[in-house]
């Protein structure tokens, strides 16, 4: 019997070869009708035998194109309309504008084959792409996803490209960035005074310069990279000196998996992540014999390594055979440079040359950073390849919400129906560039996802620029959200959990309800409420920000609290190395309590122990002392140190004095830093599991969510996870959104939505 079916599909279905797939599927089943893109996704009508219609819809559900992500299929049967043929129709603009935009896709196998095929018309063409790969989000200016609304609109397709673009069975059918050497963007080599250097082949010339140890600013997909030979220590040191970046590790890019295996230990899951279409930087264990300069990632056990993800990268790496440092081109904490003129202004003191192209980047996106934990991938910086792919929530949000995120590692989040659009990595908001990137990003997301928020969520810290931004908005309801509550709800949403949970929220800094700086928190919470049941006892942050940059201050303050002036008689290097003048000033500050905010920050405890062990007394990048403490930990573990509790006003305070005393005693005995660090990590894991068990026994809640920047520490994470599971608790950690402040906005949005639903805002 003949039937007609109307089908509406929502999801990532544009720019991913969806219409050719439908076209071929329908024709193969002898169905007539049409398919078209509209502003909510794809709309289809098919007509034919009802058994064939069933086959059709089954195939759509089970075998969609690899890059498509279907959120919703709605279909209904009607009477046949008498279509004769199946066709692809013009895109339609509907009233309700909403189409998720695909993230960037790494160069696909077919394109890669053509790129190195001498006979192909795109042989060595650095901008080859198709519906399965290439730029997306970074070139989209508006929706629907059509060439005229992308930065490719300035390039007129040649005859050959044009016919591919209009041929429904071609791999490049409606591939919006479709281009070739005749009609598409090109490459240029410039010196650092922005003068073009006439060369026959930019790739070959660039490879030669890199081999000579030169630094090149290379325009990529979401911004500029600074590249140099990662084996050449002089080149890497030069880059460090010019970038004023002393220690923070650089990411590297290698031509293939075989080379990657010479540098890192790589398991099956890490291989998948490396080779996947998202193509993040993957953190993996260094091989001791890795042929890479020690300057690339000093004091680290891991390399951040990625494979090429654009044709330009493939060409550069294949031809040079080099291992390249590929670090985001920026100045200190400013966001990645993505506009050409900005690159010339800002990078001229750093780079020797530029390799640029004339395909405009509309929105900047940094490389993403991921790693594998217990067989699952975990994203630490969610940007290129991930954003703006929405996170699908169990229930729709009660209204459209903007969540402004934190101050450091900022991302924002906008919601629409059941979708949370967590933004790409914006960065540290402390400078004008990043702040305008934040504001422009919000406007851009509102436009392309057609969102007009009626509620804004923000962190309670009055000095966060994201908070000030929220306060400056007019005609919108506002919801302040506590930092550590947001962390835990972010983790719950990441894992699609509801109800009550024990939240362990450990990080560096978060504004507490009592005005102190929280960061070592045990909460009982659900989406709408939280109760702080335990935390580390408060200690002074003498000098405020200065104590964060100089962790020796916290360590000295810990010792003074326990030993008083007798601390000077301790037989440990830390005391012997103490600058007496600086100590004298610090001691005044401790005694008088001036400029010494109180904190329960776990991050600062790690910093203090790092300083006490002589690993890192001053830091050059955020988290350095704690990271180097983790890296120092040996694999043999002689068990944890002592710790104590105190009950005050129904809350538990964890007392650190016994722990510090035991560390000092180990130091006096000459125990090595490797052992002490391992024991310290075990202690923190022990505290977490003891506290959680105690809370479970009191409340009956058996689920634990671990969140906050401290859980980027994979040693602590491993130890904690194992202990908690052993004690019968079910443990949840982050996967889809970062555990650090980069995931905070999601938690803020969910909490604000819940409060609104309950009529509390
Ligand atoms: Zn392709
Ligand atoms: Zn062309
Ligand atoms: Fe935080």
PDB file of N, CA, C and O in Angstrom, residues 207-231:
ATOM      1  N   UNK A 207      58.737  24.636   5.802  1.00  0.00           N
ATOM      2  CA  UNK A 207      59.415  23.456   6.352  1.00  0.00           C
ATOM      3  C   UNK A 207      60.910  23.726   6.499  1.00  0.00           C
ATOM      4  O   UNK A 207      61.528  23.365   7.505  1.00  0.00           O
ATOM      5  N   UNK A 208      61.472  24.371   5.505  1.00  0.00           N
ATOM      6  CA  UNK A 208      62.906  24.668   5.524  1.00  0.00           C
ATOM      7  C   UNK A 208      63.227  25.598   6.706  1.00  0.00           C
ATOM      8  O   UNK A 208      64.183  25.371   7.454  1.00  0.00           O
ATOM      9  N   UNK A 209      62.397  26.621   6.885  1.00  0.00           N
ATOM     10  CA  UNK A 209      62.624  27.575   7.979  1.00  0.00           C
ATOM     11  C   UNK A 209      62.500  26.891   9.346  1.00  0.00           C
ATOM     12  O   UNK A 209      63.288  27.150  10.258  1.00  0.00           O
ATOM     13  N   UNK A 210      61.511  26.022   9.489  1.00  0.00           N
ATOM     14  CA  UNK A 210      61.336  25.304  10.759  1.00  0.00           C
ATOM     15  C   UNK A 210      62.551  24.435  11.048  1.00  0.00           C
ATOM     16  O   UNK A 210      63.023  24.365  12.187  1.00  0.00           O
ATOM     17  N   UNK A 211      63.066  23.796  10.010  1.00  0.00           N
ATOM     18  CA  UNK A 211      64.251  22.948  10.190  1.00  0.00           C
ATOM     19  C   UNK A 211      65.470  23.769  10.600  1.00  0.00           C
ATOM     20  O   UNK A 211      66.377  23.270  11.253  1.00  0.00           O
ATOM     21  N   UNK A 212      65.484  25.037  10.199  1.00  0.00           N
ATOM     22  CA  UNK A 212      66.600  25.927  10.573  1.00  0.00           C
ATOM     23  C   UNK A 212      66.433  26.465  11.989  1.00  0.00           C
ATOM     24  O   UNK A 212      67.238  27.272  12.449  1.00  0.00           O
ATOM     25  N   UNK A 213      65.359  26.079  12.674  1.00  0.00           N
ATOM     26  CA  UNK A 213      65.159  26.518  14.053  1.00  0.00           C
ATOM     27  C   UNK A 213      64.378  27.815  14.175  1.00  0.00           C
ATOM     28  O   UNK A 213      64.366  28.452  15.229  1.00  0.00           O
ATOM     29  N   UNK A 214      63.700  28.205  13.101  1.00  0.00           N
ATOM     30  CA  UNK A 214      62.926  29.445  13.148  1.00  0.00           C
ATOM     31  C   UNK A 214      61.557  29.213  13.803  1.00  0.00           C
ATOM     32  O   UNK A 214      61.042  28.100  13.849  1.00  0.00           O
ATOM     33  N   UNK A 215      60.981  30.307  14.306  1.00  0.00           N
ATOM     34  CA  UNK A 215      59.627  30.268  14.870  1.00  0.00           C
ATOM     35  C   UNK A 215      58.666  30.827  13.823  1.00  0.00           C
ATOM     36  O   UNK A 215      58.934  31.886  13.241  1.00  0.00           O
ATOM     37  N   UNK A 216      57.575  30.112  13.583  1.00  0.00           N
ATOM     38  CA  UNK A 216      56.599  30.587  12.603  1.00  0.00           C
ATOM     39  C   UNK A 216      55.217  30.665  13.245  1.00  0.00           C
ATOM     40  O   UNK A 216      54.776  29.735  13.915  1.00  0.00           O
ATOM     41  N   UNK A 217      54.552  31.801  13.027  1.00  0.00           N
ATOM     42  CA  UNK A 217      53.146  31.926  13.437  1.00  0.00           C
ATOM     43  C   UNK A 217      52.305  31.392  12.289  1.00  0.00           C
ATOM     44  O   UNK A 217      52.381  31.897  11.173  1.00  0.00           O
ATOM     45  N   UNK A 218      51.552  30.332  12.556  1.00  0.00           N
ATOM     46  CA  UNK A 218      50.783  29.670  11.501  1.00  0.00           C
ATOM     47  C   UNK A 218      49.299  29.844  11.754  1.00  0.00           C
ATOM     48  O   UNK A 218      48.791  29.488  12.821  1.00  0.00           O
ATOM     49  N   UNK A 219      48.619  30.396  10.770  1.00  0.00           N
ATOM     50  CA  UNK A 219      47.173  30.577  10.916  1.00  0.00           C
ATOM     51  C   UNK A 219      46.477  29.240  10.692  1.00  0.00           C
ATOM     52  O   UNK A 219      46.713  28.572   9.685  1.00  0.00           O
ATOM     53  N   UNK A 220      45.654  28.851  11.634  1.00  0.00           N
ATOM     54  CA  UNK A 220      45.005  27.536  11.546  1.00  0.00           C
ATOM     55  C   UNK A 220      43.506  27.652  11.406  1.00  0.00           C
ATOM     56  O   UNK A 220      42.997  28.523  10.704  1.00  0.00           O
ATOM     57  N   UNK A 221      42.801  26.808  12.136  1.00  0.00           N
ATOM     58  CA  UNK A 221      41.355  26.704  12.030  1.00  0.00           C
ATOM     59  C   UNK A 221      40.653  27.722  12.938  1.00  0.00           C
ATOM     60  O   UNK A 221      39.772  28.436  12.526  1.00  0.00           O
ATOM     61  N   UNK A 222      41.092  27.768  14.201  1.00  0.00           N
ATOM     62  CA  UNK A 222      40.425  28.649  15.152  1.00  0.00           C
ATOM     63  C   UNK A 222      41.319  29.770  15.645  1.00  0.00           C
ATOM     64  O   UNK A 222      40.941  30.524  16.537  1.00  0.00           O
ATOM     65  N   UNK A 223      42.515  29.882  15.084  1.00  0.00           N
ATOM     66  CA  UNK A 223      43.439  30.924  15.515  1.00  0.00           C
ATOM     67  C   UNK A 223      44.849  30.604  15.055  1.00  0.00           C
ATOM     68  O   UNK A 223      45.047  29.661  14.289  1.00  0.00           O
ATOM     69  N   UNK A 224      45.789  31.406  15.535  1.00  0.00           N
ATOM     70  CA  UNK A 224      47.192  31.203  15.165  1.00  0.00           C
ATOM     71  C   UNK A 224      47.886  30.278  16.166  1.00  0.00           C
ATOM     72  O   UNK A 224      47.600  30.321  17.358  1.00  0.00           O
ATOM     73  N   UNK A 225      48.801  29.467  15.641  1.00  0.00           N
ATOM     74  CA  UNK A 225      49.723  28.719  16.485  1.00  0.00           C
ATOM     75  C   UNK A 225      51.104  29.351  16.356  1.00  0.00           C
ATOM     76  O   UNK A 225      51.423  29.947  15.328  1.00  0.00           O
ATOM     77  N   UNK A 226      51.935  29.162  17.376  1.00  0.00           N
ATOM     78  CA  UNK A 226      53.352  29.436  17.220  1.00  0.00           C
ATOM     79  C   UNK A 226      54.027  28.079  17.119  1.00  0.00           C
ATOM     80  O   UNK A 226      53.840  27.221  17.989  1.00  0.00           O
ATOM     81  N   UNK A 227      54.780  27.884  16.042  1.00  0.00           N
ATOM     82  CA  UNK A 227      55.368  26.574  15.786  1.00  0.00           C
ATOM     83  C   UNK A 227      56.883  26.668  15.734  1.00  0.00           C
ATOM     84  O   UNK A 227      57.439  27.670  15.278  1.00  0.00           O
ATOM     85  N   UNK A 228      57.528  25.620  16.239  1.00  0.00           N
ATOM     86  CA  UNK A 228      58.966  25.475  16.037  1.00  0.00           C
ATOM     87  C   UNK A 228      59.333  24.007  16.205  1.00  0.00           C
ATOM     88  O   UNK A 228      58.502  23.203  16.644  1.00  0.00           O
ATOM     89  N   UNK A 229      60.557  23.674  15.850  1.00  0.00           N
ATOM     90  CA  UNK A 229      61.040  22.302  15.932  1.00  0.00           C
ATOM     91  C   UNK A 229      61.155  21.895  17.406  1.00  0.00           C
ATOM     92  O   UNK A 229      61.950  22.465  18.155  1.00  0.00           O
ATOM     93  N   UNK A 230      60.380  20.886  17.806  1.00  0.00           N
ATOM     94  CA  UNK A 230      60.328  20.490  19.222  1.00  0.00           C
ATOM     95  C   UNK A 230      61.561  19.714  19.668  1.00  0.00           C
ATOM     96  O   UNK A 230      61.743  19.469  20.861  1.00  0.00           O
ATOM     97  N   UNK A 231      62.399  19.323  18.737  1.00  0.00           N
ATOM     98  CA  UNK A 231      63.613  18.596  19.096  1.00  0.00           C
ATOM     99  C   UNK A 231      64.758  19.577  19.340  1.00  0.00           C
ATOM    100  O   UNK A 231      65.696  19.307  20.074  1.00  0.00           O
TER     101      UNK A 231
END
